[in-house]
Amino acid sequence: MWKLDRERLLEILCLPFRESGEKPRLVRISRAHVSGVSYLNIGDAGIRLLKDIAESGMMVKVRTTLNPGYAELSGERGECSPAILDKQREIAQYFIKMGAHSTFSCTPYLEQNVPKRGEHMAWAESSAVLYSNSVIGAWTNKESGIGALAAGIIGATSRTGVHTSEGRRPRLLVEYEGDVEDEVVAGALGYVVGERSGDDVPLIESEGLLSKERAIEYLAAQGASGASPMSIIRGMTPLAIRGPPDGLRKSRILDHDIRRVLEGLQNTYSPEAILIGCPHMPYASVRGLLSIINGRPPLPVFAFVSRRTKTRLAEAGLLAKLRSLGINVIADACVMWCGLKKLGYRSVVTNSVKGAHYLRNQMRVDAGLAPLSKLFKEQP
Ligand code: F3S
């Protein structure tokens, strides 16, 4: 019978060298972050694969955290069917048996698996990969879910792409002179940069991207439309690039390029719910909602967070307060959450370009965009 053992995991890690015929080279890693956790993405075939690995006794060798799934595992809210909950719990159980930490968050770089500059890692969630490389200066390619898991078990990954200095060199100079007035424009800019750069590392200079919140949305959207694992954001990315490097392909992004993305992600129907937390919201941002909302928001709100953030909110007595205002805090799950189907929402609005892109293309939900500053003030 076909079996996924260490040899096969090593073969997976060496795949990038097979095409070029080069001798495989590996680099030791200190952290892994695994995607392919959601039942929506991996289905029953994925569960069988995880079961095989877990039952083989193989364990991760480095700190390994998990991306969000399709459901909140406590099942406390009853918005996902028992059958889906069982599948999602089974997935969690196999990963935990392999030694992974049950974080279920797409922002491990904020808590629970925080990288340091120059650390080699194997991460799979694209938004986390781009943030780690571009803002923290850690080194990770955009791994597949199984690639990151294999690397976590072996403790190494292929020394290719941005694990080499050559792979971190920018190849595309992005010229953008417009404003980045909010997180939605930051996302639209990232989306265009992703489309234009493909798997080349882009170099961009924009004052408007120099805050953590904007960079998170810019990089998440770049990761949704492009293959490159990083952006060099001048003034933010820890790389010594002085003056424009020579010989770069150039690409100018104009206001109408941004408008094209925003107009393509407009609601067709009136939205029925507000989704925030793609990538997952940190504790301070959720707490901050209480100071920006004035009364009950116009629509039910679903805020997606890590399990740890939800626990902290509960301990601070904020969860009940948020709930009384119509803000539902969902842990363990991605915005592509089973509850959306069960609640029957046809149309939603979010402040995340990445979120709107996937909600439309994968969940087939009509998803539109508005920045947080507007979401709670007016009917979008
Ligand atoms: Fe996170 Fe899901 Fe968005 S994994 S980045 S909430 S699409």
XYZ file of C-alpha atoms and ligand atoms in Angstrom, residues 67-69 105-107 125-128 220 277-280 304 333-336 352 354-355 358-359, ligand 1:
32
model
C -4.073 28.165 10.027
C -7.791 28.730 10.660
C -10.325 26.107 9.711
C -4.872 31.678 13.279
C -3.589 33.285 10.082
C -1.578 35.890 12.028
C -0.406 30.942 4.704
C 0.372 33.512 2.007
C -0.583 36.610 4.037
C 1.640 35.438 6.914
C -2.532 39.829 2.130
C -10.701 40.022 10.484
C -9.130 38.860 7.239
C -6.299 38.421 8.223
C -7.386 37.750 11.831
C -12.600 36.670 12.986
C -12.167 29.969 11.572
C -11.287 31.804 8.374
C -13.754 34.346 6.915
C -14.628 31.474 4.638
C -10.370 43.098 3.196
C -8.205 39.361 0.037
C -11.369 38.396 1.892
C -11.935 34.568 -1.857
C -15.494 34.985 -0.611
Fe -6.966 34.458 7.151
Fe -8.856 33.250 5.789
Fe -8.307 35.763 5.322
S -6.902 32.379 6.398
S -6.097 35.865 5.656
S -9.131 34.946 7.232
S -8.872 34.256 3.765
